[in-house]
Tab-separated table of C-alpha atoms in Angstrom:
chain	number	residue	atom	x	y	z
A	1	UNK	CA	-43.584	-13.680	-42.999
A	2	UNK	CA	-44.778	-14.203	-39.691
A	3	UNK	CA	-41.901	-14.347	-37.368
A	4	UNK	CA	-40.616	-13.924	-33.472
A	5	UNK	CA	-37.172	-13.271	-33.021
A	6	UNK	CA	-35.094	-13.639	-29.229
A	7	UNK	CA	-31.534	-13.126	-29.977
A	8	UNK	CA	-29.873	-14.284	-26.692
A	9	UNK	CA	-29.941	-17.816	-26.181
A	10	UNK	CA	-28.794	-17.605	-22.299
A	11	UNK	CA	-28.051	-14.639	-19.769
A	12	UNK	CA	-26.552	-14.740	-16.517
A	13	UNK	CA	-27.989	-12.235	-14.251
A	14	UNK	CA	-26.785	-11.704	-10.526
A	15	UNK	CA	-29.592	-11.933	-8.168
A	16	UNK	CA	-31.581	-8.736	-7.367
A	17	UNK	CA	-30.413	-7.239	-10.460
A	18	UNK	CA	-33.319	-6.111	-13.244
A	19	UNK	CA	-32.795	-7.990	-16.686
A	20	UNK	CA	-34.344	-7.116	-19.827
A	21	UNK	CA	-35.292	-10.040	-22.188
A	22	UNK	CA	-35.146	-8.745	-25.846
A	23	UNK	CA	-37.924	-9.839	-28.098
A	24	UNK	CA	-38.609	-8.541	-31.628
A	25	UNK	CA	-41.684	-9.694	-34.106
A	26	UNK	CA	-42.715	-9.562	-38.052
A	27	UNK	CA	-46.089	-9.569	-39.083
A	28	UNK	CA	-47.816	-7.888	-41.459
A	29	UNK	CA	-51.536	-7.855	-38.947
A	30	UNK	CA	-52.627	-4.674	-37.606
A	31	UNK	CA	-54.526	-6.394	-35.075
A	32	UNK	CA	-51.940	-9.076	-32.574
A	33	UNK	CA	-51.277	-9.860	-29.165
A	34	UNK	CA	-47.634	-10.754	-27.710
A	35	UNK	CA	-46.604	-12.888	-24.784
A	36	UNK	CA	-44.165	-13.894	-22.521
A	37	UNK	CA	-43.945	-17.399	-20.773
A	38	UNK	CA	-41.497	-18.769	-18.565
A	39	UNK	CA	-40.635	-22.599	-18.669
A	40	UNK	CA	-38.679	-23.896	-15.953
A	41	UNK	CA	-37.030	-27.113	-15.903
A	42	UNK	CA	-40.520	-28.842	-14.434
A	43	UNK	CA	-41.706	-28.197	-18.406
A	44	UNK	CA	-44.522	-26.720	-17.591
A	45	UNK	CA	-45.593	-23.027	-19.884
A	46	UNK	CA	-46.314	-20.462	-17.874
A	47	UNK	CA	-48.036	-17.407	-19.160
A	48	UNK	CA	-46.432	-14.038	-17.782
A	49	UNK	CA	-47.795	-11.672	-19.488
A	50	UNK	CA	-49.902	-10.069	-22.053
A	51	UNK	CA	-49.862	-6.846	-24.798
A	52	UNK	CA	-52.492	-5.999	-27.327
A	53	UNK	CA	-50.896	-4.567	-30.493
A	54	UNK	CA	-53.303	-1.261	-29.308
A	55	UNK	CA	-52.887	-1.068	-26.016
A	56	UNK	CA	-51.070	2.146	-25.556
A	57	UNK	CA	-49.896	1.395	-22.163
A	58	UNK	CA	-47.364	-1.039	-21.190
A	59	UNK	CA	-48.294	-4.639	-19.312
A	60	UNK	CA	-47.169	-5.085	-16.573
A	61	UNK	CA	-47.857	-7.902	-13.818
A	62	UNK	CA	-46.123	-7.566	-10.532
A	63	UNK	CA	-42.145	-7.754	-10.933
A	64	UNK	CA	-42.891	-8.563	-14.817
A	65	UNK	CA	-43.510	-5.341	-17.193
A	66	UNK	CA	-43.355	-5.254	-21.086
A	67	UNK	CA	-41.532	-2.351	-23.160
A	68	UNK	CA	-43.749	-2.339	-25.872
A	69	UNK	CA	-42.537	-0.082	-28.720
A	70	UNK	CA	-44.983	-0.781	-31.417
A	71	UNK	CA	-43.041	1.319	-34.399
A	72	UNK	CA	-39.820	-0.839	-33.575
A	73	UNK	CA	-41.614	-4.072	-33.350
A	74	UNK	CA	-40.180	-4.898	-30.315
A	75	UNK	CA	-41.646	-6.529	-26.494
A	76	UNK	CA	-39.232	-6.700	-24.588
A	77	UNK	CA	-39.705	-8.295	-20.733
A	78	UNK	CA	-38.580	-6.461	-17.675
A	79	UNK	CA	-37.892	-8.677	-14.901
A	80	UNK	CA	-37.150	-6.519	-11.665
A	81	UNK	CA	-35.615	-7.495	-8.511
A	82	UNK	CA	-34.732	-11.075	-10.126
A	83	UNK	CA	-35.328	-13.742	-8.059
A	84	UNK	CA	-33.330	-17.395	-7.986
A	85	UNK	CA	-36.712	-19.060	-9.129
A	86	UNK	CA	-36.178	-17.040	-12.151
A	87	UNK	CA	-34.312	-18.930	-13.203
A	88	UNK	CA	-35.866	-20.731	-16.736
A	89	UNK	CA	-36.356	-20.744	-20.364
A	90	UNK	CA	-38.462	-17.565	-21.650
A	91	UNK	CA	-40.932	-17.472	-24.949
A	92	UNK	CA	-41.767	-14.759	-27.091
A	93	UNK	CA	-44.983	-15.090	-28.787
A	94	UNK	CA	-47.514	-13.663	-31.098
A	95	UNK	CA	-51.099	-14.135	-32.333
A	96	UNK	CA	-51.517	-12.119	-35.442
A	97	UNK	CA	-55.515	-12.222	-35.679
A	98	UNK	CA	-55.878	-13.146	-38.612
A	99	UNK	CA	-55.686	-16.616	-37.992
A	100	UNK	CA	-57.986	-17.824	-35.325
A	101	UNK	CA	-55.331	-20.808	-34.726
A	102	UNK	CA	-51.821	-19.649	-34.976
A	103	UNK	CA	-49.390	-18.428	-32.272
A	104	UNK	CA	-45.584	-17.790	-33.201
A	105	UNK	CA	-43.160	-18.672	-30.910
A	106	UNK	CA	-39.525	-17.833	-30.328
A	107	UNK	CA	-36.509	-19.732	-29.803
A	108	UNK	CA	-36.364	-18.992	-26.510
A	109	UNK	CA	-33.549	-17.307	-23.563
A	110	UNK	CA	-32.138	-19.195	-21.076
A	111	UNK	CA	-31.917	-16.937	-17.764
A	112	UNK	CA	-29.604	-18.229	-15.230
A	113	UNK	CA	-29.362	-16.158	-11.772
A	114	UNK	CA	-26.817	-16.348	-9.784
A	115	UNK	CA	-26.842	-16.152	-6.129
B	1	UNK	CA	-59.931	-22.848	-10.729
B	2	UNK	CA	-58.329	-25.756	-11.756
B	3	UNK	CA	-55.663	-25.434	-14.485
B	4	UNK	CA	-55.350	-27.380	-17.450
B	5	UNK	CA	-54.746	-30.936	-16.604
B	6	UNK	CA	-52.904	-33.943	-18.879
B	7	UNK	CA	-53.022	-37.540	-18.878
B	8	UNK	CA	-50.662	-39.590	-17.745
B	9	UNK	CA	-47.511	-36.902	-17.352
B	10	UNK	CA	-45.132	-39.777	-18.188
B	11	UNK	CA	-45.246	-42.605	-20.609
B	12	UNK	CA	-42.753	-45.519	-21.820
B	13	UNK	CA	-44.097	-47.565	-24.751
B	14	UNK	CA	-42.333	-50.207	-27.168
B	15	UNK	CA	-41.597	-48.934	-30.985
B	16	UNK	CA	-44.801	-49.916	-33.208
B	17	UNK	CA	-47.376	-49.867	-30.194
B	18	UNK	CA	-50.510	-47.113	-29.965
B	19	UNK	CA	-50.753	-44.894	-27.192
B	20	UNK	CA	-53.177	-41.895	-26.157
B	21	UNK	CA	-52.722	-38.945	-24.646
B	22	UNK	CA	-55.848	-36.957	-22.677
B	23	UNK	CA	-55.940	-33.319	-22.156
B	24	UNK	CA	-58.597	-31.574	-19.991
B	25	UNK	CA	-59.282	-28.128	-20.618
B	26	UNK	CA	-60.036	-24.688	-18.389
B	27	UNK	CA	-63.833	-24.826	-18.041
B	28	UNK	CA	-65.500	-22.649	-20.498
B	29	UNK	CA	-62.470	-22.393	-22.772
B	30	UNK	CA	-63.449	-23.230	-26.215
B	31	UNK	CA	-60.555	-23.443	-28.085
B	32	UNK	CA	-57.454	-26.552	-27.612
B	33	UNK	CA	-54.396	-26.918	-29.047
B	34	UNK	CA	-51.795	-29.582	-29.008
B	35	UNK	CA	-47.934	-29.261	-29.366
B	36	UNK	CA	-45.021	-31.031	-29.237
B	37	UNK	CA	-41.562	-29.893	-27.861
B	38	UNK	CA	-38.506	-32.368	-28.258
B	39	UNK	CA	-35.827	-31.792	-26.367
B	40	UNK	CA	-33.853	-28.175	-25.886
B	41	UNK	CA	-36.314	-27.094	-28.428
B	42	UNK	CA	-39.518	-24.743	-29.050
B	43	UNK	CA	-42.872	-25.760	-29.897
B	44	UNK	CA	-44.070	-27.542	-32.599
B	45	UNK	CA	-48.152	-26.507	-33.147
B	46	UNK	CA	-50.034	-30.258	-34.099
B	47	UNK	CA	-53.638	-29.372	-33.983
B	48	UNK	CA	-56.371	-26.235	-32.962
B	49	UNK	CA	-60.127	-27.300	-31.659
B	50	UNK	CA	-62.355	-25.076	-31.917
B	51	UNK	CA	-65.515	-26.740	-29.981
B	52	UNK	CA	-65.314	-29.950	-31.098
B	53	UNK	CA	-64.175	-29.105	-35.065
B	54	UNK	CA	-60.675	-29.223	-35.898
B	55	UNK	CA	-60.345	-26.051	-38.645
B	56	UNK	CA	-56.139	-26.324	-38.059
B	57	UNK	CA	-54.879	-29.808	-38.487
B	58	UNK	CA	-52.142	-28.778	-40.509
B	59	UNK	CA	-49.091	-29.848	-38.057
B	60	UNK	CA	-50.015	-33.101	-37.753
B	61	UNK	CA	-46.757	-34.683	-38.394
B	62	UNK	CA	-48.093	-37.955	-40.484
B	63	UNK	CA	-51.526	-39.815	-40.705
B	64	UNK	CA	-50.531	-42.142	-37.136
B	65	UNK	CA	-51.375	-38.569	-35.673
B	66	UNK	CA	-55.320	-38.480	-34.970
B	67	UNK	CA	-57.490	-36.042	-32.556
B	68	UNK	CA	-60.288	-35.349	-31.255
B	69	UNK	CA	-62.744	-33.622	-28.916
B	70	UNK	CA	-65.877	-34.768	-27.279
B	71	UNK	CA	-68.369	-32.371	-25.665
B	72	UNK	CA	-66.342	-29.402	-25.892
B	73	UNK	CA	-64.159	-30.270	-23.128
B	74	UNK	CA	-61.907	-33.478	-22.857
B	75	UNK	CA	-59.118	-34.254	-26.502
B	76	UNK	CA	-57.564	-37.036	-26.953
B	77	UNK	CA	-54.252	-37.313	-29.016
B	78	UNK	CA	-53.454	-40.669	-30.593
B	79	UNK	CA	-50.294	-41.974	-31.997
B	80	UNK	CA	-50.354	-45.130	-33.807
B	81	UNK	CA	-47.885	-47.234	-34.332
B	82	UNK	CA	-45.289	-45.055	-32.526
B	83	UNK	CA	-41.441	-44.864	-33.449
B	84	UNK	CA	-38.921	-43.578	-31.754
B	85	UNK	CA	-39.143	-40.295	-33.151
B	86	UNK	CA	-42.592	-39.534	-31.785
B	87	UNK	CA	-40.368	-39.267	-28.087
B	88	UNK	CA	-40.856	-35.790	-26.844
B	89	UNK	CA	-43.064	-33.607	-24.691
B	90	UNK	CA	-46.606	-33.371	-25.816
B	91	UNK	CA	-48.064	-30.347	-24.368
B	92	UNK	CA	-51.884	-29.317	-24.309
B	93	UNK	CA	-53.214	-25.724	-24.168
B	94	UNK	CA	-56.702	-24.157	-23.627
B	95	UNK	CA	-58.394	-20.479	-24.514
B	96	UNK	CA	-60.977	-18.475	-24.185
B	97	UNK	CA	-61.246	-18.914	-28.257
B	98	UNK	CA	-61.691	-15.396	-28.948
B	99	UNK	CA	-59.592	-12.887	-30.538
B	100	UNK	CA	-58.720	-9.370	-28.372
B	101	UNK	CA	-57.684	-8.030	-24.807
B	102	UNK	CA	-55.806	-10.823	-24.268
B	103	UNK	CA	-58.788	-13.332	-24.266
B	104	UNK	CA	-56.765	-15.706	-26.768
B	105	UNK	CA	-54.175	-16.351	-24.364
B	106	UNK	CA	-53.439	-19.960	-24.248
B	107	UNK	CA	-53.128	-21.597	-20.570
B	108	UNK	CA	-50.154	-25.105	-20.361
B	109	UNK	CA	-51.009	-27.943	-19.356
B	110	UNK	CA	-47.686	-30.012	-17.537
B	111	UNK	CA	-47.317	-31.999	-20.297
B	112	UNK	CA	-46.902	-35.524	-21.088
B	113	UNK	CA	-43.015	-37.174	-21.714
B	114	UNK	CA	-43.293	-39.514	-24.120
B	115	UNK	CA	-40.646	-42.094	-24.350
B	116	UNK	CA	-40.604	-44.879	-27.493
B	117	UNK	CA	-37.830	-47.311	-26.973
């Protein structure tokens, strides 16, 4: 089965502090790509970031970085410095290549910073 | 360049009318997809274009749900006969269409809130 898993449904995070978002995935593809995007209470998707399942380095775009450990399954997202526009719902996601359609999504975190 | 754009970003229709819903890609992206989020909840995946051809029509949620794609570019989702179940975000995304270094990631539109009384 095909399947993204985010196990915290909220976090409080003071702000300035770093917070890690925990993200692990199932798939049986060799070949995937993971994502992050942030949805704030506008609605709107917003892609953060991207890791190819062999790209030995990991993303990172400004204050955003992803701790990709492949053997563990696992993509975490490294916010640093947060911000109070942080603030917002975060996705996990996954395109297993295989399918030319499909991306996976997770349930979701809710990240709440406080001032 | 300009974003992914979506048509109107609210809507309030009557239970049992038809209503459309436009989406206007990224220029050159060949793929579109359309979702639906209901409230406080993820993403449900309706439909994949692929140029105009829908290969992935298989979340549809009933035959009142129709598609399509002219030229490449502009989709239009339909609802007929709406009920009040069909209320929730409809949300349109566009990609390159190809698989690898990150060329299949899939740009939001804002979204249109639909509301069936």
């Amino acid at each position: 089965a095909q399947k993204i898993t985010q196990t915290q449904p909220g976090m409080f995070v003071q702000e300035k502090e770093a917070v890690t978002l925990d993200c692990t995935y199932d798939t049986s593809d060799q070949s995937y790509g993971l994502f992050w995007y942030k949805q704030p209470s506008s609605g709107e998707m917003i892609f953060l970031i991207y890791q190819g399942s062999y790209d030995e380095q990991n993303a990172t775009e400004g204050r955003y970085s992803l701790n990709f450990q492949k053997a563990r399954k696992s993509a975490n997202l490294v916010i640093s410095a947060s911000q109070l526009g942080d603030s917002a719902m975060y996705f996990c996601a996954m395109t297993p290549y295989s399918s030319a359609s499909k991306i996976i999504f997770g349930s979701g975190t809710r990240l709440s910073i406080r001032p | 360049g300009a974003g992914v754009s979506q048509s109107p970003s609210n809507k309030v229709t009557e239970k049992g009318k038809d209503v459309e819903l436009r989406c206007d890609p990224i220029s050159g992206h060949t793929a579109l997809y359309w979702y639906r989020q209901s409230l406080g909840q993820g993403l449900e995946f309706l439909i994949y274009f692929q140029g105009n051809s829908a290969p992935d029509k298989s979340g549809l949620p009933s035959d009142r749900f129709s598609a399509e794609r002219t030229g490449g570019s502009v989709s239009t989702l339909t609802i007929q006969r709406t009920q009040q179940e069909d209320s929730a975000v409809y949300l349109c995304a566009s990609s390159l269409g190809w698989r690898g270094q990150g060329q299949e990631t899939q740009y939001f539109g804002p979204g249109t809130r639909l509301l069936v009384l």
